[in-house]
Every structure is written in structure tokens, then in C-alpha cells.
Coordinates of C-alpha atoms in Angstrom, one line a residue:
M1 CA -36.4 -14.8 -9.5
K2 CA -34.0 -12.7 -6.8
D3 CA -33.2 -14.2 -3.8
S4 CA -34.3 -11.8 -1.3
N5 CA -31.6 -13.0 1.7
N6 CA -28.8 -12.3 -1.1
P7 CA -29.3 -8.4 -1.9
P8 CA -27.1 -6.8 -4.9
A9 CA -24.5 -4.3 -3.6
S10 CA -26.9 -2.1 -4.8
I11 CA -28.9 -2.1 -2.0
S12 CA -26.8 -1.3 1.8
R13 CA -27.1 -3.2 4.1
R14 CA -29.7 -0.1 6.0
G15 CA -32.0 -0.9 3.1
F16 CA -31.8 -4.6 2.8
F17 CA -33.1 -5.0 6.4
K18 CA -35.9 -2.1 5.9
H19 CA -36.9 -3.7 2.4
A20 CA -36.8 -7.4 4.1
G21 CA -39.5 -5.6 6.5
L22 CA -37.1 -5.4 9.6
G23 CA -37.4 -2.8 11.6
T24 CA -37.2 -1.8 14.6
A25 CA -39.3 -4.1 16.6
A26 CA -36.9 -6.7 15.4
I27 CA -33.9 -5.1 17.1
A28 CA -35.6 -4.1 19.9
G29 CA -35.6 -7.8 21.2
M30 CA -32.9 -8.7 20.5
P31 CA -30.7 -10.1 23.0
L32 CA -28.4 -7.9 24.9
L33 CA -27.1 -9.7 28.0
A34 CA -27.8 -6.4 30.3
N35 CA -32.2 -5.8 29.7
S36 CA -31.8 -10.3 28.0
C37 CA -35.3 -11.8 29.7
A38 CA -32.7 -15.2 29.5
A39 CA -29.4 -12.9 31.3
E40 CA -29.6 -15.1 34.3
S41 CA -29.0 -18.6 32.1
S42 CA -26.3 -16.7 29.4
N43 CA -25.1 -15.2 33.0
S44 CA -24.7 -19.0 33.7
R45 CA -23.4 -20.4 30.6
I46 CA -20.2 -17.3 30.6
Q47 CA -19.5 -19.0 34.3
D48 CA -18.9 -23.1 33.0
Y49 CA -17.0 -20.8 29.8
F50 CA -14.3 -20.2 31.9
S51 CA -12.4 -21.9 34.8
K52 CA -10.3 -19.7 37.2
G53 CA -6.9 -17.6 36.8
D54 CA -7.9 -18.2 32.9
V55 CA -6.4 -15.5 30.7
I56 CA -7.7 -13.9 28.4
L57 CA -6.3 -11.5 25.7
F58 CA -8.2 -9.6 23.3
Q59 CA -5.5 -8.7 19.5
G60 CA -6.4 -6.7 16.7
D61 CA -5.9 -3.1 15.7
S62 CA -7.7 0.1 15.9
I63 CA -10.8 -1.0 16.7
T64 CA -9.4 -2.7 19.7
D65 CA -6.9 -1.1 21.0
A66 CA -9.1 2.1 21.8
G67 CA -6.5 4.6 22.3
R68 CA -5.3 2.4 25.4
N69 CA -1.7 3.4 27.2
K70 CA 1.2 1.4 25.6
D71 CA 3.4 2.4 28.1
Q72 CA 2.2 0.3 30.4
E73 CA 0.8 -2.6 28.9
L74 CA -1.1 -3.5 32.3
S75 CA -3.3 -6.4 32.6
N76 CA -6.7 -5.3 34.2
N77 CA -6.3 -2.0 34.3
A78 CA -8.3 0.6 32.4
S79 CA -5.2 2.8 30.7
S80 CA -4.0 -0.1 29.3
F81 CA -8.1 -1.0 27.6
G82 CA -9.1 2.4 26.1
G83 CA -11.7 3.6 25.8
G84 CA -13.2 0.3 23.6
Y85 CA -15.4 -2.7 23.8
A86 CA -12.4 -4.3 24.9
L87 CA -12.3 -2.1 28.5
L88 CA -16.5 -3.0 28.7
T89 CA -15.8 -6.5 27.8
A90 CA -13.3 -7.4 30.2
S91 CA -14.8 -4.9 33.4
W92 CA -17.9 -6.8 32.8
L93 CA -16.6 -10.1 33.5
L94 CA -13.3 -9.1 35.7
E95 CA -17.3 -7.5 37.8
T96 CA -19.4 -11.2 36.9
L97 CA -16.6 -13.8 37.9
A98 CA -14.9 -11.9 40.7
A99 CA -14.6 -15.8 42.1
K100 CA -11.8 -16.5 39.0
E101 CA -9.3 -14.9 39.5
L102 CA -9.1 -13.8 35.2
T103 CA -6.1 -11.7 33.8
I104 CA -7.4 -10.0 31.0
Y105 CA -4.6 -7.9 28.5
N106 CA -6.0 -6.1 25.4
R107 CA -3.2 -5.9 23.0
G108 CA -4.5 -4.5 20.1
I109 CA -2.7 -1.6 17.6
S110 CA -3.9 0.5 15.3
G111 CA -4.0 -0.2 11.8
N112 CA -2.8 -3.5 11.9
K113 CA -3.7 -6.2 8.7
V114 CA -3.4 -10.0 9.9
Y115 CA 1.0 -10.5 8.7
Q116 CA 1.8 -7.3 11.2
L117 CA -0.5 -9.1 14.7
A118 CA 2.4 -12.8 13.3
E119 CA 5.2 -9.9 13.3
R120 CA 5.0 -9.4 17.0
W121 CA 3.0 -12.7 18.3
D122 CA 5.6 -13.5 20.6
K123 CA 5.7 -11.0 22.4
D124 CA 2.1 -10.0 22.0
C125 CA 0.4 -13.1 22.6
I126 CA 2.4 -16.4 22.8
N127 CA 4.3 -14.8 26.0
L128 CA 1.6 -13.9 27.9
N129 CA 0.3 -17.2 28.3
P130 CA -3.4 -16.9 28.2
T131 CA -6.2 -19.7 28.0
V132 CA -8.9 -17.8 25.6
L133 CA -7.4 -15.5 22.6
S134 CA -9.9 -13.3 20.7
I135 CA -9.6 -11.2 18.2
L136 CA -11.2 -8.5 15.5
I137 CA -8.5 -8.2 13.0
G138 CA -9.8 -7.5 8.7
V139 CA -10.7 -4.1 7.9
N140 CA -7.4 -2.4 7.5
D141 CA -6.5 -5.7 5.9
Y142 CA -8.9 -4.5 2.8
W143 CA -9.1 -0.4 3.5
H144 CA -5.0 0.1 3.6
F145 CA -5.7 -2.4 0.2
R146 CA -8.0 -0.2 -1.4
N147 CA -6.3 3.1 -0.4
G148 CA -3.5 2.0 -1.8
N149 CA -1.3 1.8 1.4
Y150 CA -1.1 -2.5 0.9
D151 CA -1.0 -5.1 -1.7
G152 CA -2.6 -7.9 0.0
T153 CA -6.0 -9.9 -1.3
P154 CA -8.9 -11.6 0.6
E155 CA -6.4 -14.9 -0.3
I156 CA -3.2 -13.4 1.6
Y157 CA -5.9 -12.8 4.2
E158 CA -6.8 -16.1 4.5
N159 CA -3.7 -18.1 4.1
D160 CA -1.9 -14.9 6.8
Y161 CA -4.8 -15.7 9.8
R162 CA -4.6 -18.9 8.7
K163 CA -1.1 -19.3 9.9
L164 CA -1.5 -17.9 13.1
L165 CA -4.1 -19.6 14.5
E166 CA -1.6 -22.5 13.1
R167 CA 0.7 -20.9 14.7
T168 CA -1.1 -20.1 18.3
R169 CA -2.5 -24.2 18.5
E170 CA 1.3 -25.5 18.5
A171 CA 2.8 -22.8 20.9
L172 CA -1.0 -23.3 23.3
P173 CA -2.6 -26.5 21.9
S174 CA -5.8 -25.9 24.5
I175 CA -6.4 -22.4 24.6
K176 CA -9.7 -21.4 23.9
L177 CA -10.2 -19.3 20.6
V178 CA -13.0 -16.5 20.0
I179 CA -12.9 -15.3 16.4
C180 CA -14.4 -11.1 15.5
Q181 CA -16.5 -10.5 13.0
P182 CA -14.8 -8.1 11.1
F183 CA -17.4 -5.0 10.3
I184 CA -19.0 -2.0 8.5
L185 CA -21.5 0.4 8.0
T186 CA -22.8 2.5 5.4
E187 CA -23.9 6.1 4.9
T188 CA -20.8 6.8 7.2
S189 CA -17.8 9.4 6.4
A190 CA -15.3 6.3 5.4
V191 CA -17.6 3.8 3.7
D192 CA -19.9 3.6 0.5
E193 CA -21.9 0.3 -0.8
S194 CA -19.3 0.4 -3.1
W195 CA -17.4 -1.6 0.0
L196 CA -19.4 -4.1 0.7
E197 CA -19.4 -6.3 -2.4
P198 CA -15.4 -6.7 -1.5
F199 CA -15.5 -6.4 1.7
S200 CA -18.0 -9.2 2.3
A201 CA -14.9 -12.4 0.9
Y202 CA -13.0 -10.8 4.0
Q203 CA -16.0 -11.7 6.3
Q204 CA -16.0 -14.9 4.8
I205 CA -12.8 -16.1 5.4
A206 CA -12.8 -15.3 9.0
R207 CA -16.1 -17.1 8.7
K208 CA -14.7 -20.0 7.2
I209 CA -11.4 -19.7 9.6
S210 CA -13.4 -19.4 13.0
D211 CA -15.3 -23.3 12.0
E212 CA -12.3 -24.9 11.1
F213 CA -10.1 -23.8 13.8
G214 CA -13.6 -24.6 15.6
A215 CA -13.7 -21.0 17.2
T216 CA -16.8 -19.1 19.4
W217 CA -18.5 -16.8 15.7
V218 CA -19.0 -12.7 17.4
P219 CA -21.3 -12.0 14.6
F220 CA -20.8 -8.2 14.6
Q221 CA -21.6 -7.3 11.6
E222 CA -25.3 -8.5 12.2
A223 CA -25.5 -6.7 15.2
F224 CA -25.3 -4.2 14.0
D225 CA -27.1 -4.5 10.8
R226 CA -30.1 -5.3 13.2
A227 CA -28.6 -1.7 15.1
V228 CA -28.8 0.5 12.1
E229 CA -33.0 -0.2 12.7
V230 CA -32.7 2.3 15.4
A231 CA -30.2 4.9 15.2
H232 CA -28.6 6.1 11.3
P233 CA -25.2 4.4 11.4
T234 CA -23.1 7.6 12.3
Y235 CA -24.8 7.0 15.8
W236 CA -23.5 3.2 15.6
A237 CA -19.7 4.7 13.9
N238 CA -19.0 7.6 12.7
D239 CA -16.7 6.9 9.7
G240 CA -18.4 3.3 9.7
V241 CA -15.9 1.5 11.3
H242 CA -14.2 2.8 14.5
P243 CA -17.2 2.5 16.7
S244 CA -18.9 5.8 19.5
M245 CA -19.7 5.2 22.5
A246 CA -22.5 3.3 21.4
G247 CA -21.5 1.1 19.1
A248 CA -18.6 -0.1 21.3
Q249 CA -21.5 -0.9 23.9
L250 CA -23.0 -3.2 21.3
M251 CA -19.7 -5.4 20.8
A252 CA -19.2 -5.2 24.3
N253 CA -22.8 -7.0 24.7
T254 CA -22.0 -8.8 21.6
W255 CA -19.0 -11.0 22.4
L256 CA -20.8 -12.0 26.3
E257 CA -23.4 -12.6 24.1
A258 CA -21.9 -15.1 22.0
I259 CA -19.8 -17.1 24.9

């Protein structure tokens, strides 16, 4: 008997959720911080998670970068955040937790893979002395291998990621880690169903690393998998990798819900 919870790679995620009977009713009830009946409780938990004076750092590739101004890498500055989920999340935190006096940075760089984070880690992480570090990385580790521009493997991704976090914990032993699930959307201009099986290895590794380091896990793939029941994947990310405005808002909501 086939396990309906583990669809073959030939079935798209969108198709799987339809097959499983999780349609628009399921997504309609998906908790989002802005409209959840538990919003007050969620806000209370977020208040408890952050301390006064916390320094929060968003790290990753183009999804985090989102066109930020790299000539002015300022904290709490809109042009230094670009137009993606990091800006939306940081804006919500700064408004909601104004009394906490948070300092928030975005240092994502388009095209980065894990080893490229490591190459700039002293400048773009350790020297900022963050107390909360959020990382979204992985899609380029596979995509650039797929298009022949990188010879990485899932094993390299795992080893590089673990070494990066070990280095971070050694320098900043009390840091709170937030590991974000790398995601893709099929039926889009860049991503088809042939991505599903090989890319899942990177997603599984990211979850393994998150558990290993006791990080908060942000389930972006699951959020998008539910969202495509409401609108076509291209509505959320035209190329299947880089989120639209709606996709960025979904990511911000998902990040905040995870916290």
C-alpha cells in the first residue's frame, strides 16, 4: 500500500494537497498572526522571546537580500532591508515591540550558498554581535549545482552549515538561532517537478541542523504548500524561488508565527 503522506516525486506538492483533500478550507484556517484568534497570545509569546536591546540579524541569499541597499548597511532602515520578508518582519517587530529598543539588520546577499556566508561571516555576523540570528539558505546550493555553476552536494551543504553554526555558537554562545526552511514552488517559470526529490534532501538537512542546534524552525515550504490551494504558485513566487509581494507577506507571517 502506498503511503499517502509521502507522494512520489511525479506528483506536485499542489497536486498532493488536492489529492489529500486539503483544499481552500484548510488554507482559510491557516493561522496568520495578523488575523488569528490567538493573536493576543502570539504577541505575548513574542514579547517573551525578545529581550530589551536585542540585536536581530537576518541572513541568507536573494530571498533575504530582496534588493537591499548594500552601500548603506544600516540597522532599522528600510532601504537597507530591501522589499522582502525581512523588511516586513522587522517592521512589525519594531512597531509592536517598540519598548524593547531592538536593533535589526539584514545582511542577505543574492546568489549566496552556505560557503559564501562563511566567507563573510566575521563582518556580516560575528562583528554585529547579534543575540538573535535568522538564516534562510539552501536554494542556491541546489539550483547552482543543477545549472552547472557549482559542484556542491547535500553532504557539502550539511557540513558547511554545521561548521558555520558551530563557529557562531563558539563566538556567541548565548545566541538564539532561527533556521528557515528553504522552499520551492513548482508549476513556475524556473521550477518544475523534477526539483522535488533532489531538493527535499536539502530541506531535510536544514531541519536536521535546526533540531541539532535547538533552533526555532520556520516552515516556509509548508506555508507555501497550503497557500497554493488559494492561488496559483506564480501568484506567490513567479519563478518558484523569489517571492512576490504576497509571498513575502506570507513568509513574514510564518516567521512570526514560528517565533
